[in-house]
C-alpha cells in the first residue's frame, strides 16, 4: 500500500508507519540534546501515552530521566487494507527505541475510563515495576462510558450562555469564515465535565492507592489550557473550561489523599500546540495559526516536546520551587501569554482574512504540524514506498 494523507475535516484517516517512527525519533533526539534530567522519576505511568502531550511526557521521562514507562492509549491496530492510527505506530516505535536503550516500556491499548483497564494496569505495575513515582494523565476523548453507571457521556465543545458569533479557520480549505456557535444545554455541560473533568483521574489514583502501588513522594500531573479572551468564549468560559475547572478541584482532592505519601497532584497549564484534539476545537486553529506566526517571528515558538521537556526539567523535577499560580497550577503558558505575544495576536485578529492569512498567520506551519502527527512530511521517509500497513518492526 502506498500511504498518503487522507484528510476529512479535522482528522486524517491514514497514518504513515515510518513517518510516525520518524516523529518519535525527532522527539527523542530533542530530549537527548538537552541532557539528563537529574532526580527524575524512575517508574512512570502515562494515561493517553500515544500522541500529543502524553507521548511527549513519556519520551521526556524515558529518554531524559531514564524511566521505565507503562503507557495506556486507545488506538486502532492496522488491517490488511487499512493503516493503524498514528498512535498505534507511535507506541510501537517508542517501545522499540526504549527497549534498544535498555528501558522498560509496555503499552496497554484499551479504554482508560474502564475499571478493567485500571485492574490490568495495576497487575502490570505489581508484576513489572512494583510501584510508580509519577502518573501523567493526558487523555483527550470525546466520549466516556461511566464505569459505575454505564452511562455513555459525549462531550460538546460549545459556548455557555449565548450564541457566539466568531471567526474560525477551515484548515483543510485554508478559508477564514464566520460562524455562529450555539450555546450548550445544561446536560451538555454536565456531559463534558463527565468526559474531560477530573473524576476519572481521581478513580485512577483511588485504584492505584488502594492497590498499594504508589511510591513515597509520588506525583501526578494533568494538563489544562486556559488561553485569553480571544478563545475564552469557546474554551475557558465554555464547556471545556468547566471540565478543566473540575480538574483543579480534583487536583486539590487528590493532593489531600496523597498526604500520607507526601505526594502531590498538579495541573499544568500548557501552551497551545497542534494536536488531534486541539484541531477539533472551533476558533482554536485560527488563533493557533496567528500565534505560531507571532511566536516564531519573536523566536519563542516551542514544540510539543520542547514544552514538556521544559515542564519536567525546570518545574516538576528541578528541585526548585515551581512557578505556580493562585490555583497552585504550574504555568507553562507563560511565554504564550506575555503582553507582547498576545498584543500582537490581538492586533491581527480583527483584520485576518482568507486573503492575508498566509502573511498574518502561519497556516503552512500549522498544516505541517498537523500532517506530522500522522507521520507525513518527514525528510528521509520515502512516501512512495509500497508498505505493509501492519509493519511490525518500527
Ligand atoms: P491527543 O489527541 O494528541 O492525545 C490524546 C491521547 O488520549 C491519545 O494517546 C489517545 O489514545 C488517548 N485516549 C483518548 N481516549 C482514550 C481512552 N478512552 N482510553 C485510553 N486512551 C485514550 O491530545 P493532546 O492535545 O495531547 O491532549 C492531551 C491533554 O493535554 C488534554 O487534557 C488536553 O486538554 C491538554 N492540553 C492540550 C493542549 C493543546 O494545545 N493540544 C494545550 C493545553 C492542554
PDB file of C-alpha atoms in Angstrom, residues 134-373:
ATOM      1  CA  UNK A 134       4.688   9.528  38.551  1.00  0.00           C
ATOM      2  CA  UNK A 135       1.346   9.339  36.780  1.00  0.00           C
ATOM      3  CA  UNK A 136       0.751  11.679  33.837  1.00  0.00           C
ATOM      4  CA  UNK A 137      -2.928  11.962  32.984  1.00  0.00           C
ATOM      5  CA  UNK A 138      -3.139  13.266  29.406  1.00  0.00           C
ATOM      6  CA  UNK A 139      -6.406  11.992  27.989  1.00  0.00           C
ATOM      7  CA  UNK A 140      -8.334  13.837  25.318  1.00  0.00           C
ATOM      8  CA  UNK A 141     -11.502  11.988  24.415  1.00  0.00           C
ATOM      9  CA  UNK A 142     -14.920  12.865  23.010  1.00  0.00           C
ATOM     10  CA  UNK A 143     -16.739  10.089  24.935  1.00  0.00           C
ATOM     11  CA  UNK A 144     -16.652   8.296  28.277  1.00  0.00           C
ATOM     12  CA  UNK A 145     -18.637   5.338  29.426  1.00  0.00           C
ATOM     13  CA  UNK A 146     -19.011   5.796  33.154  1.00  0.00           C
ATOM     14  CA  UNK A 147     -17.632   2.676  34.861  1.00  0.00           C
ATOM     15  CA  UNK A 148     -20.112   2.732  37.765  1.00  0.00           C
ATOM     16  CA  UNK A 149     -23.363   3.671  35.996  1.00  0.00           C
ATOM     17  CA  UNK A 150     -22.714   2.531  32.414  1.00  0.00           C
ATOM     18  CA  UNK A 151     -23.953   5.908  31.105  1.00  0.00           C
ATOM     19  CA  UNK A 152     -22.231   6.942  27.867  1.00  0.00           C
ATOM     20  CA  UNK A 153     -21.322  10.635  28.012  1.00  0.00           C
ATOM     21  CA  UNK A 154     -20.450  12.641  24.902  1.00  0.00           C
ATOM     22  CA  UNK A 155     -18.628  15.919  25.317  1.00  0.00           C
ATOM     23  CA  UNK A 156     -19.889  19.000  23.478  1.00  0.00           C
ATOM     24  CA  UNK A 157     -17.454  21.743  22.519  1.00  0.00           C
ATOM     25  CA  UNK A 158     -19.797  24.714  22.858  1.00  0.00           C
ATOM     26  CA  UNK A 159     -20.052  28.161  24.440  1.00  0.00           C
ATOM     27  CA  UNK A 160     -22.125  28.670  27.570  1.00  0.00           C
ATOM     28  CA  UNK A 161     -24.993  31.157  27.868  1.00  0.00           C
ATOM     29  CA  UNK A 162     -25.300  32.798  24.467  1.00  0.00           C
ATOM     30  CA  UNK A 163     -24.666  32.131  20.813  1.00  0.00           C
ATOM     31  CA  UNK A 164     -21.122  33.123  19.957  1.00  0.00           C
ATOM     32  CA  UNK A 165     -20.551  34.723  16.570  1.00  0.00           C
ATOM     33  CA  UNK A 166     -16.907  34.377  15.694  1.00  0.00           C
ATOM     34  CA  UNK A 167     -14.199  33.948  13.089  1.00  0.00           C
ATOM     35  CA  UNK A 168     -12.780  30.491  12.582  1.00  0.00           C
ATOM     36  CA  UNK A 169     -10.463  28.734  10.162  1.00  0.00           C
ATOM     37  CA  UNK A 170     -11.275  25.804   7.926  1.00  0.00           C
ATOM     38  CA  UNK A 171      -7.753  24.346   7.977  1.00  0.00           C
ATOM     39  CA  UNK A 172      -8.412  21.916   5.141  1.00  0.00           C
ATOM     40  CA  UNK A 173      -9.554  24.658   2.725  1.00  0.00           C
ATOM     41  CA  UNK A 174      -7.490  27.493   4.205  1.00  0.00           C
ATOM     42  CA  UNK A 175     -10.598  29.636   4.485  1.00  0.00           C
ATOM     43  CA  UNK A 176     -11.307  32.140   7.268  1.00  0.00           C
ATOM     44  CA  UNK A 177     -15.037  32.221   7.856  1.00  0.00           C
ATOM     45  CA  UNK A 178     -17.564  33.483  10.397  1.00  0.00           C
ATOM     46  CA  UNK A 179     -19.736  31.021  12.278  1.00  0.00           C
ATOM     47  CA  UNK A 180     -22.434  31.053  14.921  1.00  0.00           C
ATOM     48  CA  UNK A 181     -21.720  28.640  17.754  1.00  0.00           C
ATOM     49  CA  UNK A 182     -24.875  27.685  19.651  1.00  0.00           C
ATOM     50  CA  UNK A 183     -24.662  27.521  23.447  1.00  0.00           C
ATOM     51  CA  UNK A 184     -24.608  24.209  25.307  1.00  0.00           C
ATOM     52  CA  UNK A 185     -27.581  22.888  27.244  1.00  0.00           C
ATOM     53  CA  UNK A 186     -27.080  22.124  30.963  1.00  0.00           C
ATOM     54  CA  UNK A 187     -26.924  18.395  30.079  1.00  0.00           C
ATOM     55  CA  UNK A 188     -24.189  19.037  27.515  1.00  0.00           C
ATOM     56  CA  UNK A 189     -22.157  20.988  30.068  1.00  0.00           C
ATOM     57  CA  UNK A 190     -22.525  18.172  32.602  1.00  0.00           C
ATOM     58  CA  UNK A 191     -21.604  15.544  29.984  1.00  0.00           C
ATOM     59  CA  UNK A 192     -18.452  17.441  29.000  1.00  0.00           C
ATOM     60  CA  UNK A 193     -17.392  17.628  32.662  1.00  0.00           C
ATOM     61  CA  UNK A 194     -18.090  13.886  32.975  1.00  0.00           C
ATOM     62  CA  UNK A 195     -15.805  13.141  29.995  1.00  0.00           C
ATOM     63  CA  UNK A 196     -12.969  15.670  30.362  1.00  0.00           C
ATOM     64  CA  UNK A 197     -13.212  16.616  34.065  1.00  0.00           C
ATOM     65  CA  UNK A 198     -11.273  15.182  36.980  1.00  0.00           C
ATOM     66  CA  UNK A 199     -13.402  12.231  38.115  1.00  0.00           C
ATOM     67  CA  UNK A 200     -11.550   9.586  36.120  1.00  0.00           C
ATOM     68  CA  UNK A 201      -8.181  10.984  37.276  1.00  0.00           C
ATOM     69  CA  UNK A 202      -9.447  10.525  40.854  1.00  0.00           C
ATOM     70  CA  UNK A 203     -10.662   6.989  40.056  1.00  0.00           C
ATOM     71  CA  UNK A 204      -7.180   6.127  38.790  1.00  0.00           C
ATOM     72  CA  UNK A 205      -5.483   7.474  41.919  1.00  0.00           C
ATOM     73  CA  UNK A 206      -8.009   5.760  44.210  1.00  0.00           C
ATOM     74  CA  UNK A 207      -7.483   2.408  42.485  1.00  0.00           C
ATOM     75  CA  UNK A 208      -3.691   2.692  42.445  1.00  0.00           C
ATOM     76  CA  UNK A 209      -3.509   3.885  46.052  1.00  0.00           C
ATOM     77  CA  UNK A 210      -5.857   1.108  47.259  1.00  0.00           C
ATOM     78  CA  UNK A 211      -3.629  -1.424  45.471  1.00  0.00           C
ATOM     79  CA  UNK A 212      -0.579  -0.026  47.283  1.00  0.00           C
ATOM     80  CA  UNK A 213       1.397   0.714  44.122  1.00  0.00           C
ATOM     81  CA  UNK A 214       2.140   4.419  44.686  1.00  0.00           C
ATOM     82  CA  UNK A 215       5.686   5.131  45.886  1.00  0.00           C
ATOM     83  CA  UNK A 216       6.534   7.600  48.668  1.00  0.00           C
ATOM     84  CA  UNK A 217       6.756  11.105  47.173  1.00  0.00           C
ATOM     85  CA  UNK A 218       4.500  10.041  44.270  1.00  0.00           C
ATOM     86  CA  UNK A 219       3.488  12.854  41.896  1.00  0.00           C
ATOM     87  CA  UNK A 220       0.672  13.120  39.398  1.00  0.00           C
ATOM     88  CA  UNK A 221       0.125  15.705  36.657  1.00  0.00           C
ATOM     89  CA  UNK A 222      -2.843  16.530  34.496  1.00  0.00           C
ATOM     90  CA  UNK A 223      -2.886  19.047  31.651  1.00  0.00           C
ATOM     91  CA  UNK A 224      -5.076  22.044  31.000  1.00  0.00           C
ATOM     92  CA  UNK A 225      -5.354  25.031  28.694  1.00  0.00           C
ATOM     93  CA  UNK A 226      -6.563  28.498  29.683  1.00  0.00           C
ATOM     94  CA  UNK A 227      -5.672  30.976  26.908  1.00  0.00           C
ATOM     95  CA  UNK A 228      -7.006  34.539  26.748  1.00  0.00           C
ATOM     96  CA  UNK A 229     -10.204  36.426  25.904  1.00  0.00           C
ATOM     97  CA  UNK A 230      -9.760  35.525  22.214  1.00  0.00           C
ATOM     98  CA  UNK A 231     -10.537  31.867  22.933  1.00  0.00           C
ATOM     99  CA  UNK A 232     -12.345  32.084  26.288  1.00  0.00           C
ATOM    100  CA  UNK A 233     -15.875  32.054  24.739  1.00  0.00           C
ATOM    101  CA  UNK A 234     -15.153  28.607  23.217  1.00  0.00           C
ATOM    102  CA  UNK A 235     -12.667  27.291  25.760  1.00  0.00           C
ATOM    103  CA  UNK A 236     -12.131  28.566  29.293  1.00  0.00           C
ATOM    104  CA  UNK A 237     -15.610  30.124  29.704  1.00  0.00           C
ATOM    105  CA  UNK A 238     -17.226  27.285  27.737  1.00  0.00           C
ATOM    106  CA  UNK A 239     -17.984  23.579  28.256  1.00  0.00           C
ATOM    107  CA  UNK A 240     -14.321  22.534  28.059  1.00  0.00           C
ATOM    108  CA  UNK A 241     -13.356  25.182  30.611  1.00  0.00           C
ATOM    109  CA  UNK A 242     -15.940  23.788  33.047  1.00  0.00           C
ATOM    110  CA  UNK A 243     -14.352  20.363  32.629  1.00  0.00           C
ATOM    111  CA  UNK A 244     -10.892  21.846  33.168  1.00  0.00           C
ATOM    112  CA  UNK A 245     -12.093  23.706  36.296  1.00  0.00           C
ATOM    113  CA  UNK A 246     -13.113  20.309  37.583  1.00  0.00           C
ATOM    114  CA  UNK A 247      -9.508  19.139  37.110  1.00  0.00           C
ATOM    115  CA  UNK A 248      -8.445  21.898  39.537  1.00  0.00           C
ATOM    116  CA  UNK A 249     -10.972  20.560  42.055  1.00  0.00           C
ATOM    117  CA  UNK A 250      -9.681  17.023  41.514  1.00  0.00           C
ATOM    118  CA  UNK A 251      -6.057  18.123  41.974  1.00  0.00           C
ATOM    119  CA  UNK A 252      -6.902  19.561  45.411  1.00  0.00           C
ATOM    120  CA  UNK A 253      -8.825  16.411  46.395  1.00  0.00           C
ATOM    121  CA  UNK A 254      -6.052  14.071  45.194  1.00  0.00           C
ATOM    122  CA  UNK A 255      -3.334  16.094  46.933  1.00  0.00           C
ATOM    123  CA  UNK A 256      -5.201  15.574  50.223  1.00  0.00           C
ATOM    124  CA  UNK A 257      -5.405  11.816  49.639  1.00  0.00           C
ATOM    125  CA  UNK A 258      -1.702  11.696  48.795  1.00  0.00           C
ATOM    126  CA  UNK A 259      -0.663  13.434  52.032  1.00  0.00           C
ATOM    127  CA  UNK A 260       0.227  10.064  53.637  1.00  0.00           C
ATOM    128  CA  UNK A 261       2.771   9.510  50.865  1.00  0.00           C
ATOM    129  CA  UNK A 262       3.984  13.126  50.907  1.00  0.00           C
ATOM    130  CA  UNK A 263       2.792  13.142  47.308  1.00  0.00           C
ATOM    131  CA  UNK A 264       1.244  15.852  45.160  1.00  0.00           C
ATOM    132  CA  UNK A 265      -1.226  16.285  42.320  1.00  0.00           C
ATOM    133  CA  UNK A 266      -0.783  19.242  39.989  1.00  0.00           C
ATOM    134  CA  UNK A 267      -2.450  20.656  36.957  1.00  0.00           C
ATOM    135  CA  UNK A 268      -0.007  22.098  34.423  1.00  0.00           C
ATOM    136  CA  UNK A 269      -1.279  24.851  32.122  1.00  0.00           C
ATOM    137  CA  UNK A 270       0.286  24.143  28.739  1.00  0.00           C
ATOM    138  CA  UNK A 271       0.657  26.289  25.648  1.00  0.00           C
ATOM    139  CA  UNK A 272      -1.390  25.780  22.502  1.00  0.00           C
ATOM    140  CA  UNK A 273       0.067  23.212  20.098  1.00  0.00           C
ATOM    141  CA  UNK A 274      -1.445  21.450  17.104  1.00  0.00           C
ATOM    142  CA  UNK A 275      -2.731  18.025  18.139  1.00  0.00           C
ATOM    143  CA  UNK A 276      -5.539  15.692  17.078  1.00  0.00           C
ATOM    144  CA  UNK A 277      -7.585  17.035  19.978  1.00  0.00           C
ATOM    145  CA  UNK A 278      -6.838  20.765  19.585  1.00  0.00           C
ATOM    146  CA  UNK A 279      -7.543  20.733  15.831  1.00  0.00           C
ATOM    147  CA  UNK A 280     -11.144  19.741  16.561  1.00  0.00           C
ATOM    148  CA  UNK A 281     -11.994  22.865  18.591  1.00  0.00           C
ATOM    149  CA  UNK A 282     -13.629  25.694  16.588  1.00  0.00           C
ATOM    150  CA  UNK A 283     -11.766  29.069  16.609  1.00  0.00           C
ATOM    151  CA  UNK A 284      -8.630  27.466  18.081  1.00  0.00           C
ATOM    152  CA  UNK A 285      -6.939  26.683  14.704  1.00  0.00           C
ATOM    153  CA  UNK A 286      -7.260  30.351  13.649  1.00  0.00           C
ATOM    154  CA  UNK A 287      -5.884  31.539  16.986  1.00  0.00           C
ATOM    155  CA  UNK A 288      -3.182  28.855  16.711  1.00  0.00           C
ATOM    156  CA  UNK A 289      -2.021  29.839  13.258  1.00  0.00           C
ATOM    157  CA  UNK A 290      -1.750  33.525  14.271  1.00  0.00           C
ATOM    158  CA  UNK A 291       0.039  32.508  17.471  1.00  0.00           C
ATOM    159  CA  UNK A 292       2.512  30.298  15.560  1.00  0.00           C
ATOM    160  CA  UNK A 293       3.423  33.233  13.290  1.00  0.00           C
ATOM    161  CA  UNK A 294       3.866  35.681  16.194  1.00  0.00           C
ATOM    162  CA  UNK A 295       5.826  33.266  18.406  1.00  0.00           C
ATOM    163  CA  UNK A 296       8.040  32.091  15.536  1.00  0.00           C
ATOM    164  CA  UNK A 297       8.787  35.667  14.460  1.00  0.00           C
ATOM    165  CA  UNK A 298       9.647  36.550  18.067  1.00  0.00           C
ATOM    166  CA  UNK A 299      11.927  33.485  18.256  1.00  0.00           C
ATOM    167  CA  UNK A 300       9.987  31.956  21.173  1.00  0.00           C
ATOM    168  CA  UNK A 301       7.968  29.192  19.471  1.00  0.00           C
ATOM    169  CA  UNK A 302       8.000  25.900  21.391  1.00  0.00           C
ATOM    170  CA  UNK A 303       7.022  22.492  20.021  1.00  0.00           C
ATOM    171  CA  UNK A 304       5.084  19.857  21.977  1.00  0.00           C
ATOM    172  CA  UNK A 305       8.250  18.052  23.068  1.00  0.00           C
ATOM    173  CA  UNK A 306      10.079  21.295  23.959  1.00  0.00           C
ATOM    174  CA  UNK A 307       7.171  22.422  26.141  1.00  0.00           C
ATOM    175  CA  UNK A 308       7.001  19.099  28.026  1.00  0.00           C
ATOM    176  CA  UNK A 309      10.767  18.890  28.383  1.00  0.00           C
ATOM    177  CA  UNK A 310      10.758  22.354  29.973  1.00  0.00           C
ATOM    178  CA  UNK A 311       7.881  21.324  32.269  1.00  0.00           C
ATOM    179  CA  UNK A 312       9.662  18.318  33.752  1.00  0.00           C
ATOM    180  CA  UNK A 313      13.208  19.687  33.596  1.00  0.00           C
ATOM    181  CA  UNK A 314      12.627  23.170  35.013  1.00  0.00           C
ATOM    182  CA  UNK A 315       9.496  22.705  37.145  1.00  0.00           C
ATOM    183  CA  UNK A 316       8.454  19.211  38.259  1.00  0.00           C
ATOM    184  CA  UNK A 317      11.916  17.705  38.893  1.00  0.00           C
ATOM    185  CA  UNK A 318      14.155  20.775  39.154  1.00  0.00           C
ATOM    186  CA  UNK A 319      14.294  20.632  42.962  1.00  0.00           C
ATOM    187  CA  UNK A 320      13.456  24.356  42.960  1.00  0.00           C
ATOM    188  CA  UNK A 321      10.108  25.970  43.852  1.00  0.00           C
ATOM    189  CA  UNK A 322       7.676  25.646  40.943  1.00  0.00           C
ATOM    190  CA  UNK A 323       6.177  28.648  39.151  1.00  0.00           C
ATOM    191  CA  UNK A 324       2.588  28.333  40.400  1.00  0.00           C
ATOM    192  CA  UNK A 325      -0.496  30.493  40.010  1.00  0.00           C
ATOM    193  CA  UNK A 326      -3.157  31.282  42.631  1.00  0.00           C
ATOM    194  CA  UNK A 327      -4.814  27.880  41.963  1.00  0.00           C
ATOM    195  CA  UNK A 328      -1.446  26.135  42.551  1.00  0.00           C
ATOM    196  CA  UNK A 329      -1.195  25.200  38.861  1.00  0.00           C
ATOM    197  CA  UNK A 330       2.205  25.071  37.131  1.00  0.00           C
ATOM    198  CA  UNK A 331       2.196  27.726  34.384  1.00  0.00           C
ATOM    199  CA  UNK A 332       3.899  26.647  31.163  1.00  0.00           C
ATOM    200  CA  UNK A 333       1.844  29.061  29.055  1.00  0.00           C
ATOM    201  CA  UNK A 334       3.986  31.912  30.392  1.00  0.00           C
ATOM    202  CA  UNK A 335       5.520  32.767  27.014  1.00  0.00           C
ATOM    203  CA  UNK A 336       2.255  32.432  25.038  1.00  0.00           C
ATOM    204  CA  UNK A 337       0.533  34.782  27.462  1.00  0.00           C
ATOM    205  CA  UNK A 338       3.052  37.631  27.592  1.00  0.00           C
ATOM    206  CA  UNK A 339       1.590  41.050  26.732  1.00  0.00           C
ATOM    207  CA  UNK A 340       3.903  41.308  23.718  1.00  0.00           C
ATOM    208  CA  UNK A 341       2.744  37.996  22.179  1.00  0.00           C
ATOM    209  CA  UNK A 342      -0.940  38.389  22.998  1.00  0.00           C
ATOM    210  CA  UNK A 343      -0.923  42.066  21.947  1.00  0.00           C
ATOM    211  CA  UNK A 344       0.405  41.114  18.527  1.00  0.00           C
ATOM    212  CA  UNK A 345      -2.095  38.236  18.077  1.00  0.00           C
ATOM    213  CA  UNK A 346      -4.959  40.560  19.108  1.00  0.00           C
ATOM    214  CA  UNK A 347      -3.805  43.224  16.646  1.00  0.00           C
ATOM    215  CA  UNK A 348      -4.009  40.657  13.807  1.00  0.00           C
ATOM    216  CA  UNK A 349      -7.289  39.003  14.897  1.00  0.00           C
ATOM    217  CA  UNK A 350      -9.824  41.616  13.604  1.00  0.00           C
ATOM    218  CA  UNK A 351      -8.059  42.014  10.253  1.00  0.00           C
ATOM    219  CA  UNK A 352      -7.174  38.419   9.401  1.00  0.00           C
ATOM    220  CA  UNK A 353      -8.951  37.046   6.317  1.00  0.00           C
ATOM    221  CA  UNK A 354      -8.563  34.188   3.829  1.00  0.00           C
ATOM    222  CA  UNK A 355      -6.514  36.529   1.596  1.00  0.00           C
ATOM    223  CA  UNK A 356      -3.975  37.707   4.189  1.00  0.00           C
ATOM    224  CA  UNK A 357      -3.787  34.582   6.390  1.00  0.00           C
ATOM    225  CA  UNK A 358      -0.518  33.495   4.744  1.00  0.00           C
ATOM    226  CA  UNK A 359       1.196  36.693   5.931  1.00  0.00           C
ATOM    227  CA  UNK A 360      -0.591  37.383   9.219  1.00  0.00           C
ATOM    228  CA  UNK A 361      -0.690  33.753  10.264  1.00  0.00           C
ATOM    229  CA  UNK A 362       1.297  30.576   9.779  1.00  0.00           C
ATOM    230  CA  UNK A 363      -1.167  28.312   8.005  1.00  0.00           C
ATOM    231  CA  UNK A 364       1.694  26.364   6.401  1.00  0.00           C
ATOM    232  CA  UNK A 365       3.332  25.732   9.781  1.00  0.00           C
ATOM    233  CA  UNK A 366       0.002  24.738  11.277  1.00  0.00           C
ATOM    234  CA  UNK A 367      -0.730  22.326   8.417  1.00  0.00           C
ATOM    235  CA  UNK A 368       2.792  20.888   8.511  1.00  0.00           C
ATOM    236  CA  UNK A 369       2.447  20.165  12.249  1.00  0.00           C
ATOM    237  CA  UNK A 370      -0.967  18.616  11.650  1.00  0.00           C
ATOM    238  CA  UNK A 371       0.427  16.274   8.983  1.00  0.00           C
ATOM    239  CA  UNK A 372       3.416  15.369  11.181  1.00  0.00           C
ATOM    240  CA  UNK A 373       1.004  13.991  13.790  1.00  0.00           C
TER     241      UNK A 373
END
